[in-house]
Amino acid sequence: MTHVSRRILLKGAAATAGFALAAPFVSRTGFAAGTSGSVNIFAWAGYISDDMLAAFEKDTGIKPVYTPYGTNDELLNQMRASNGTGYDVIWPAVDRVPNYVEFGLVQPIDESKVLWDRALTSAVKGSETLGAVVGGKRYQVPTDWGTEAISFDKNTSPLEYGTASYGDIWKPEMAGKATVRGHSGLVGLGLWMEAQGKLPKPMRDSFKDEATMRANYDAIMVEAIARKGNIAQFWSNENEAQGAFRANGVTIGQTWDSSAAGLAKEGLPIGFVAPKEGALTWMEGVSIPVGAANVEQAYAFLNWVLTPEAGALYANHTSINTTAVGAEKFLSEASLAFFKAAYPGDALEKLWWWPVQDNWFVALRNEYQDKFLSA
């Protein structure tokens, strides 16, 4: 993604979080007349609330059936096992969409059925180079974006934007107090090493070819293993990340935004802030499996998610940012405050967007992760 297109997307993203977007209200109309039946949704755990399910059924007459998963790999493995059947809607990260296309698991989006004016133009355009478009065909419509950055205990491990760094997680004084996800924790450590001039090549180049990836990751592994004593618990899904803070004495970690927001909603003194190296940033959206049995209902769900009301329901529930135009009118004060605290100053300009993760990269990434976990 070019610097110019990234800036355009960020302007749209900031606006969706409540910053100076003068977009017209978009009504709930646009669903196919007489649409009924059901739609089987396979989406991230914690993404779709009971309120969203009830509102969708009320608005469309379609019965939603929601099944949660915890990781991108879990989703991909399930789709491969079923040959793309069993569900009408899936919710992969945009940088992983090419994996599904390579394995023949998702169908091209029928763009004539998408109400494009409901989605931020900047997000739609930006998704083209992040993985949603493969071989000239679109396989995903962007619905949300979020980050993986630094969660911290405000009382015992306070951090401030501008000085907060991935390196804070790996300081000697954090021994036994940190949590990271195996594979993305290595990326965060790599970005800190790159900023310190300790990485052979730019971290982003690791995604281009195996030789560069191995050169960088070999260097990262030396540091990671030497500092592994800092990690009290590894996480692979949101429940595990939150459990590290609740029960295992963790006071700092590299987690998703929604993980920190959930802990804060429980009343725990947990903050979330982008590090100076740039928060790891992902986009997600709706894709339709090749074996979807309820295609019209899948498009009805997709278009509903992009209404301002549904986008706000989603953002208020998860603290993840919606791409729905006009949603800022319905965001809660808590959601707005979380966004402003997480991305102050020039944080939005420094977001580190995940590059496309081709299958060869995912395999090697997991190989290094396994070495780290077992070291």
Tab-separated table of C-alpha atoms in Angstrom:
chain	number	residue	atom	x	y	z
A	1	MET	CA	0.000	0.000	0.000
A	2	THR	CA	1.487	3.307	-1.023
A	3	HIS	CA	2.059	6.137	1.420
A	4	VAL	CA	-0.520	8.257	-0.373
A	5	SER	CA	-3.235	5.589	-0.322
A	6	ARG	CA	-2.457	4.804	3.324
A	7	ARG	CA	-2.971	8.482	4.228
A	8	ILE	CA	-6.285	8.526	2.383
A	9	LEU	CA	-7.453	5.420	4.223
A	10	LEU	CA	-6.432	6.822	7.582
A	11	LYS	CA	-8.377	10.014	6.998
A	12	GLY	CA	-11.430	7.895	6.356
A	13	ALA	CA	-10.723	5.663	9.328
A	14	ALA	CA	-10.288	8.555	11.697
A	15	ALA	CA	-13.507	10.042	10.442
A	16	THR	CA	-15.367	6.812	11.116
A	17	ALA	CA	-14.147	6.965	14.698
A	18	GLY	CA	-15.856	10.308	15.032
A	19	PHE	CA	-13.433	12.854	13.604
A	20	ALA	CA	-14.877	15.432	11.219
A	21	LEU	CA	-16.642	13.272	8.654
A	22	ALA	CA	-19.543	15.057	7.002
A	23	ALA	CA	-21.225	12.009	5.492
A	24	PRO	CA	-24.953	11.760	4.839
A	25	PHE	CA	-27.110	9.331	6.783
A	26	VAL	CA	-27.585	6.048	4.979
A	27	SER	CA	-30.893	4.304	5.531
A	28	ARG	CA	-31.458	0.625	6.139
A	29	THR	CA	-33.149	0.165	2.794
A	30	GLY	CA	-31.580	-1.850	0.034
A	31	PHE	CA	-32.358	-5.433	1.079
A	32	ALA	CA	-33.952	-7.703	-1.467
A	33	ALA	CA	-37.733	-7.656	-1.236
A	34	GLY	CA	-39.042	-10.827	0.312
A	35	THR	CA	-35.624	-12.028	1.429
A	36	SER	CA	-35.967	-14.609	4.188
A	37	GLY	CA	-34.387	-17.884	5.161
A	38	SER	CA	-31.162	-18.077	7.145
A	39	VAL	CA	-27.494	-17.206	6.854
A	40	ASN	CA	-24.640	-19.133	8.453
A	41	ILE	CA	-21.934	-16.765	9.698
A	42	PHE	CA	-18.457	-17.985	10.672
A	43	ALA	CA	-16.781	-15.002	12.337
A	44	TRP	CA	-14.296	-14.089	15.042
A	45	ALA	CA	-15.284	-14.870	18.627
A	46	GLY	CA	-16.711	-11.771	20.264
A	47	TYR	CA	-17.375	-9.934	17.011
A	48	ILE	CA	-21.125	-10.311	16.722
A	49	SER	CA	-23.259	-9.451	19.736
A	50	ASP	CA	-26.754	-10.698	20.524
A	51	ASP	CA	-27.977	-7.170	19.808
A	52	MET	CA	-26.491	-7.340	16.315
A	53	LEU	CA	-28.074	-10.712	15.612
A	54	ALA	CA	-31.472	-9.490	16.770
A	55	ALA	CA	-31.232	-6.244	14.810
A	56	PHE	CA	-30.218	-8.035	11.614
A	57	GLU	CA	-33.145	-10.441	11.843
A	58	LYS	CA	-35.553	-7.594	12.590
A	59	ASP	CA	-34.299	-5.500	9.678
A	60	THR	CA	-34.124	-8.248	7.060
A	61	GLY	CA	-36.299	-11.162	8.155
A	62	ILE	CA	-33.282	-13.448	7.800
A	63	LYS	CA	-32.343	-15.775	10.667
A	64	PRO	CA	-28.597	-15.461	11.434
A	65	VAL	CA	-26.667	-18.436	12.780
A	66	TYR	CA	-23.338	-17.338	14.253
A	67	THR	CA	-20.429	-19.686	14.866
A	68	PRO	CA	-17.260	-18.183	16.418
A	69	TYR	CA	-13.602	-18.995	15.784
A	70	GLY	CA	-10.471	-17.766	17.525
A	71	THR	CA	-7.705	-17.399	14.915
A	72	ASN	CA	-7.126	-16.909	11.194
A	73	ASP	CA	-5.506	-20.334	11.031
A	74	GLU	CA	-8.548	-21.956	12.646
A	75	LEU	CA	-10.775	-20.370	10.010
A	76	LEU	CA	-8.532	-21.403	7.124
A	77	ASN	CA	-8.142	-24.965	8.387
A	78	GLN	CA	-11.901	-25.347	8.814
A	79	MET	CA	-12.554	-24.054	5.313
A	80	ARG	CA	-9.939	-26.380	3.851
A	81	ALA	CA	-11.390	-29.351	5.726
A	82	SER	CA	-14.895	-28.629	4.377
A	83	ASN	CA	-13.766	-27.554	0.900
A	84	GLY	CA	-15.409	-24.180	1.393
A	85	THR	CA	-18.800	-25.463	2.516
A	86	GLY	CA	-20.889	-25.184	5.664
A	87	TYR	CA	-21.016	-21.388	5.923
A	88	ASP	CA	-22.353	-18.494	3.870
A	89	VAL	CA	-20.178	-15.727	5.356
A	90	ILE	CA	-16.615	-15.813	6.660
A	91	TRP	CA	-14.554	-12.956	8.110
A	92	PRO	CA	-10.831	-13.368	7.275
A	93	ALA	CA	-8.106	-10.766	7.637
A	94	VAL	CA	-7.571	-9.108	4.267
A	95	ASP	CA	-3.880	-10.051	4.123
A	96	ARG	CA	-4.903	-13.728	4.322
A	97	VAL	CA	-7.543	-13.633	1.570
A	98	PRO	CA	-5.024	-14.754	-1.107
A	99	ASN	CA	-4.577	-17.992	0.895
A	100	TYR	CA	-8.274	-18.781	0.432
A	101	VAL	CA	-8.144	-17.917	-3.251
A	102	GLU	CA	-5.119	-20.163	-3.788
A	103	PHE	CA	-6.959	-23.087	-2.214
A	104	GLY	CA	-10.186	-22.361	-4.110
A	105	LEU	CA	-12.238	-21.710	-0.972
A	106	VAL	CA	-13.938	-18.362	-1.692
A	107	GLN	CA	-15.911	-17.052	-4.646
A	108	PRO	CA	-15.454	-13.704	-6.373
A	109	ILE	CA	-17.658	-10.960	-5.003
A	110	ASP	CA	-20.569	-10.038	-7.279
A	111	GLU	CA	-19.927	-6.313	-7.089
A	112	SER	CA	-23.368	-5.502	-8.510
A	113	LYS	CA	-24.893	-6.846	-5.279
A	114	VAL	CA	-22.816	-4.685	-2.941
A	115	LEU	CA	-24.089	-1.272	-1.802
A	116	TRP	CA	-20.680	0.358	-2.159
A	117	ASP	CA	-21.775	3.816	-1.062
A	118	ARG	CA	-22.168	2.445	2.457
A	119	ALA	CA	-18.441	1.661	2.802
A	120	LEU	CA	-15.640	4.181	3.132
A	121	THR	CA	-14.234	4.652	-0.356
A	122	SER	CA	-10.754	4.858	1.116
A	123	ALA	CA	-11.117	1.449	2.760
A	124	VAL	CA	-12.494	-0.138	-0.388
A	125	LYS	CA	-9.646	1.302	-2.476
A	126	GLY	CA	-7.004	0.500	0.098
A	127	SER	CA	-8.124	-3.122	0.395
A	128	GLU	CA	-7.260	-3.702	-3.266
A	129	THR	CA	-3.532	-3.783	-2.522
A	130	LEU	CA	-3.818	-5.379	0.919
A	131	GLY	CA	-5.208	-8.688	-0.390
A	132	ALA	CA	-8.927	-8.297	-1.171
A	133	VAL	CA	-8.322	-8.297	-4.940
A	134	VAL	CA	-6.477	-11.244	-6.467
A	135	GLY	CA	-5.905	-11.671	-10.197
A	136	GLY	CA	-8.150	-8.701	-10.942
A	137	LYS	CA	-11.116	-10.127	-9.019
A	138	ARG	CA	-12.400	-8.980	-5.638
A	139	TYR	CA	-12.897	-11.665	-2.971
A	140	GLN	CA	-13.658	-9.536	0.066
A	141	VAL	CA	-15.540	-6.370	1.036
A	142	PRO	CA	-13.842	-4.484	3.916
A	143	THR	CA	-15.991	-4.047	7.006
A	144	ASP	CA	-13.538	-3.153	9.776
A	145	TRP	CA	-9.950	-2.453	10.749
A	146	GLY	CA	-8.027	-2.605	13.989
A	147	THR	CA	-4.607	-2.944	15.539
A	148	GLU	CA	-2.310	-5.026	17.658
A	149	ALA	CA	-0.301	-2.740	19.897
A	150	ILE	CA	0.636	-2.392	23.570
A	151	SER	CA	-1.722	-3.127	26.425
A	152	PHE	CA	-0.494	-2.082	29.836
A	153	ASP	CA	-1.458	-1.823	33.474
A	154	LYS	CA	-1.887	1.896	34.117
A	155	ASN	CA	-0.856	1.541	37.755
A	156	THR	CA	2.203	-0.711	37.591
A	157	SER	CA	3.453	-0.295	33.998
A	158	PRO	CA	2.270	3.105	32.747
A	159	LEU	CA	3.127	4.099	29.178
A	160	GLU	CA	2.701	7.253	27.106
A	161	TYR	CA	2.489	7.746	23.365
A	162	GLY	CA	5.748	8.900	21.836
A	163	THR	CA	7.965	6.873	24.158
A	164	ALA	CA	5.944	3.633	24.315
A	165	SER	CA	7.739	0.967	22.289
A	166	TYR	CA	7.563	-2.728	21.484
A	167	GLY	CA	10.892	-2.788	23.257
A	168	ASP	CA	9.123	-2.041	26.565
A	169	ILE	CA	7.735	-5.567	26.498
A	170	TRP	CA	11.234	-7.035	26.315
A	171	LYS	CA	12.979	-4.898	28.966
A	172	PRO	CA	14.707	-6.845	31.784
A	173	GLU	CA	12.366	-5.354	34.381
A	174	MET	CA	9.403	-6.995	32.633
A	175	ALA	CA	10.642	-10.529	33.332
A	176	GLY	CA	7.630	-12.750	33.956
A	177	LYS	CA	5.184	-9.899	33.376
A	178	ALA	CA	4.522	-9.890	29.618
A	179	THR	CA	2.264	-11.601	27.102
A	180	VAL	CA	2.556	-11.829	23.310
A	181	ARG	CA	1.195	-13.962	20.504
A	182	GLY	CA	3.978	-16.145	19.151
A	183	HIS	CA	4.173	-15.116	15.509
A	184	SER	CA	3.146	-11.457	15.808
A	185	GLY	CA	5.254	-10.974	18.908
A	186	LEU	CA	8.254	-11.771	16.727
A	187	VAL	CA	7.153	-9.070	14.272
A	188	GLY	CA	6.844	-6.501	17.057
A	189	LEU	CA	10.289	-7.448	18.352
A	190	GLY	CA	11.594	-7.189	14.783
A	191	LEU	CA	10.209	-3.683	14.367
A	192	TRP	CA	11.917	-2.596	17.582
A	193	MET	CA	15.184	-4.185	16.382
A	194	GLU	CA	14.821	-2.440	13.011
A	195	ALA	CA	14.435	0.910	14.776
A	196	GLN	CA	17.593	0.115	16.756
A	197	GLY	CA	19.546	-0.764	13.591
A	198	LYS	CA	19.789	-4.418	14.635
A	199	LEU	CA	17.858	-6.056	11.794
A	200	PRO	CA	19.667	-7.147	8.591
A	201	LYS	CA	16.932	-5.784	6.291
A	202	PRO	CA	13.653	-3.831	6.685
A	203	MET	CA	11.025	-5.873	8.496
A	204	ARG	CA	8.531	-5.402	5.675
A	205	ASP	CA	10.922	-7.042	3.224
A	206	SER	CA	10.549	-10.283	5.209
A	207	PHE	CA	7.257	-10.834	3.413
A	208	LYS	CA	8.824	-10.646	-0.062
A	209	ASP	CA	11.049	-13.726	-0.287
A	210	GLU	CA	12.271	-16.623	1.814
A	211	ALA	CA	15.924	-15.576	1.930
A	212	THR	CA	15.128	-12.146	3.381
A	213	MET	CA	12.561	-13.604	5.742
A	214	ARG	CA	15.049	-16.129	7.129
A	215	ALA	CA	17.816	-13.541	7.495
A	216	ASN	CA	15.570	-11.276	9.551
A	217	TYR	CA	13.876	-13.996	11.553
A	218	ASP	CA	17.143	-15.710	12.434
A	219	ALA	CA	18.268	-12.428	14.001
A	220	ILE	CA	14.924	-11.924	15.725
A	221	MET	CA	15.001	-15.435	17.165
A	222	VAL	CA	18.316	-14.804	18.906
A	223	GLU	CA	16.807	-11.845	20.767
A	224	ALA	CA	13.469	-13.559	21.368
A	225	ILE	CA	14.979	-16.648	22.953
A	226	ALA	CA	17.361	-14.584	25.073
A	227	ARG	CA	14.401	-12.549	26.391
A	228	LYS	CA	11.829	-15.339	26.597
A	229	GLY	CA	11.861	-15.121	30.387
A	230	ASN	CA	9.784	-11.952	30.053
A	231	ILE	CA	6.826	-13.942	28.740
A	232	ALA	CA	4.521	-15.126	31.490
A	233	GLN	CA	1.984	-16.448	28.987
A	234	PHE	CA	1.607	-16.719	25.220
A	235	TRP	CA	-1.806	-16.091	23.702
A	236	SER	CA	-3.442	-17.216	20.477
A	237	ASN	CA	-6.953	-15.816	20.909
A	238	GLU	CA	-8.698	-13.030	22.759
A	239	ASN	CA	-9.723	-15.077	25.791
A	240	GLU	CA	-6.122	-16.108	26.375
A	241	ALA	CA	-4.812	-12.569	25.986
A	242	GLN	CA	-7.330	-11.227	28.466
A	243	GLY	CA	-6.736	-14.119	30.857
A	244	ALA	CA	-3.042	-13.245	31.003
A	245	PHE	CA	-3.923	-9.877	32.577
A	246	ARG	CA	-6.784	-11.162	34.712
A	247	ALA	CA	-5.147	-14.183	36.286
A	248	ASN	CA	-1.474	-14.616	35.430
A	249	GLY	CA	0.172	-11.475	36.745
A	250	VAL	CA	0.789	-9.870	33.347
A	251	THR	CA	1.159	-6.080	33.354
A	252	ILE	CA	2.226	-5.443	29.734
A	253	GLY	CA	1.643	-7.140	26.427
A	254	GLN	CA	1.233	-6.967	22.681
A	255	THR	CA	-2.481	-7.609	22.122
A	256	TRP	CA	-5.408	-6.691	19.935
A	257	ASP	CA	-7.254	-3.440	20.612
A	258	SER	CA	-10.439	-5.340	21.437
A	259	SER	CA	-8.642	-7.390	24.103
A	260	ALA	CA	-7.594	-4.269	25.999
A	261	ALA	CA	-10.960	-2.603	25.536
A	262	GLY	CA	-12.738	-5.632	26.954
A	263	LEU	CA	-10.549	-5.603	30.065
A	264	ALA	CA	-11.148	-1.889	30.535
A	265	LYS	CA	-14.909	-2.436	30.284
A	266	GLU	CA	-14.555	-4.917	33.155
A	267	GLY	CA	-13.111	-2.123	35.265
A	268	LEU	CA	-9.491	-3.246	35.145
A	269	PRO	CA	-6.847	-0.459	34.894
A	270	ILE	CA	-5.718	-1.481	31.408
A	271	GLY	CA	-4.643	1.032	28.778
A	272	PHE	CA	-3.855	0.553	25.100
A	273	VAL	CA	-1.496	2.659	23.013
A	274	ALA	CA	0.257	2.558	19.660
A	275	PRO	CA	4.051	2.164	19.974
A	276	LYS	CA	6.415	4.590	18.308
A	277	GLU	CA	7.383	1.915	15.766
A	278	GLY	CA	3.767	1.796	14.568
A	279	ALA	CA	0.814	-0.360	15.630
A	280	LEU	CA	0.404	-3.584	13.651
A	281	THR	CA	-2.727	-2.909	11.628
A	282	TRP	CA	-5.139	-5.246	9.910
A	283	MET	CA	-8.252	-4.928	7.829
A	284	GLU	CA	-10.996	-7.512	7.715
A	285	GLY	CA	-14.187	-8.057	5.840
A	286	VAL	CA	-16.819	-10.384	4.514
A	287	SER	CA	-15.950	-13.105	2.036
A	288	ILE	CA	-18.336	-15.721	0.652
A	289	PRO	CA	-17.198	-19.370	0.516
A	290	VAL	CA	-17.486	-21.277	-2.746
A	291	GLY	CA	-19.965	-23.662	-1.141
A	292	ALA	CA	-22.272	-21.052	0.380
A	293	ALA	CA	-25.843	-22.336	0.322
A	294	ASN	CA	-27.541	-18.982	1.014
A	295	VAL	CA	-25.801	-16.496	-1.245
A	296	GLU	CA	-28.543	-13.862	-1.404
A	297	GLN	CA	-28.749	-13.882	2.380
A	298	ALA	CA	-24.970	-13.521	2.574
A	299	TYR	CA	-25.117	-10.332	0.497
A	300	ALA	CA	-27.998	-9.060	2.638
A	301	PHE	CA	-25.832	-9.555	5.738
A	302	LEU	CA	-22.861	-7.852	4.092
A	303	ASN	CA	-24.906	-4.807	3.110
A	304	TRP	CA	-26.526	-4.676	6.553
A	305	VAL	CA	-23.150	-4.670	8.327
A	306	LEU	CA	-22.262	-1.566	6.327
A	307	THR	CA	-25.244	0.462	7.559
A	308	PRO	CA	-24.369	3.219	10.038
A	309	GLU	CA	-26.408	1.612	12.806
A	310	ALA	CA	-24.882	-1.836	12.375
A	311	GLY	CA	-21.383	-0.428	12.032
A	312	ALA	CA	-21.812	1.420	15.307
A	313	LEU	CA	-23.278	-1.631	17.062
A	314	TYR	CA	-20.188	-3.549	15.972
A	315	ALA	CA	-17.695	-0.814	16.933
A	316	ASN	CA	-19.285	-0.142	20.315
A	317	HIS	CA	-19.312	-3.855	21.104
A	318	THR	CA	-15.739	-4.655	20.021
A	319	SER	CA	-13.861	-1.311	20.061
A	320	ILE	CA	-12.722	-2.239	16.544
A	321	ASN	CA	-13.178	0.386	13.840
A	322	THR	CA	-15.975	0.050	11.306
A	323	THR	CA	-15.770	1.038	7.632
A	324	ALA	CA	-19.483	1.947	7.565
A	325	VAL	CA	-20.072	5.514	6.398
A	326	GLY	CA	-21.976	7.575	8.950
A	327	ALA	CA	-21.427	5.202	11.880
A	328	GLU	CA	-19.736	7.920	13.921
A	329	LYS	CA	-23.143	9.408	14.645
A	330	PHE	CA	-23.993	6.359	16.729
A	331	LEU	CA	-20.688	5.654	18.471
A	332	SER	CA	-20.594	5.674	22.265
A	333	GLU	CA	-18.476	8.102	24.240
A	334	ALA	CA	-16.467	5.134	25.522
A	335	SER	CA	-15.621	4.037	21.970
A	336	LEU	CA	-14.526	7.534	20.985
A	337	ALA	CA	-12.395	7.897	24.115
A	338	PHE	CA	-10.697	4.545	23.560
A	339	PHE	CA	-9.799	5.482	19.980
A	340	LYS	CA	-8.363	8.853	20.956
A	341	ALA	CA	-6.268	7.356	23.766
A	342	ALA	CA	-4.928	4.570	21.549
A	343	TYR	CA	-3.950	6.738	18.568
A	344	PRO	CA	-2.914	10.219	19.702
A	345	GLY	CA	-0.622	12.588	17.818
A	346	ASP	CA	0.717	11.088	14.603
A	347	ALA	CA	-0.146	7.478	15.505
A	348	LEU	CA	-2.521	7.077	12.567
A	349	GLU	CA	0.222	8.137	10.164
A	350	LYS	CA	2.544	5.472	11.579
A	351	LEU	CA	0.222	2.474	11.423
A	352	TRP	CA	2.109	-0.607	10.194
A	353	TRP	CA	-0.262	-2.396	7.836
A	354	TRP	CA	0.183	-6.153	7.592
A	355	PRO	CA	1.474	-7.054	4.117
A	356	VAL	CA	-0.121	-9.935	2.220
A	357	GLN	CA	0.939	-13.159	3.923
A	358	ASP	CA	1.396	-15.728	1.172
A	359	ASN	CA	1.167	-19.406	2.032
A	360	TRP	CA	4.962	-19.844	1.937
A	361	PHE	CA	5.324	-17.039	4.472
A	362	VAL	CA	2.664	-18.428	6.791
A	363	ALA	CA	4.375	-21.837	6.775
A	364	LEU	CA	7.776	-20.335	7.640
A	365	ARG	CA	6.235	-17.939	10.144
A	366	ASN	CA	4.693	-20.857	11.980
A	367	GLU	CA	7.999	-22.718	11.850
A	368	TYR	CA	9.767	-19.866	13.632
A	369	GLN	CA	6.883	-19.454	16.052
A	370	ASP	CA	7.122	-23.129	17.022
A	371	LYS	CA	10.854	-22.793	17.614
A	372	PHE	CA	10.247	-19.793	19.855
A	373	LEU	CA	7.470	-21.458	21.845
A	374	SER	CA	9.491	-24.618	22.422
A	375	ALA	CA	12.845	-22.912	23.169
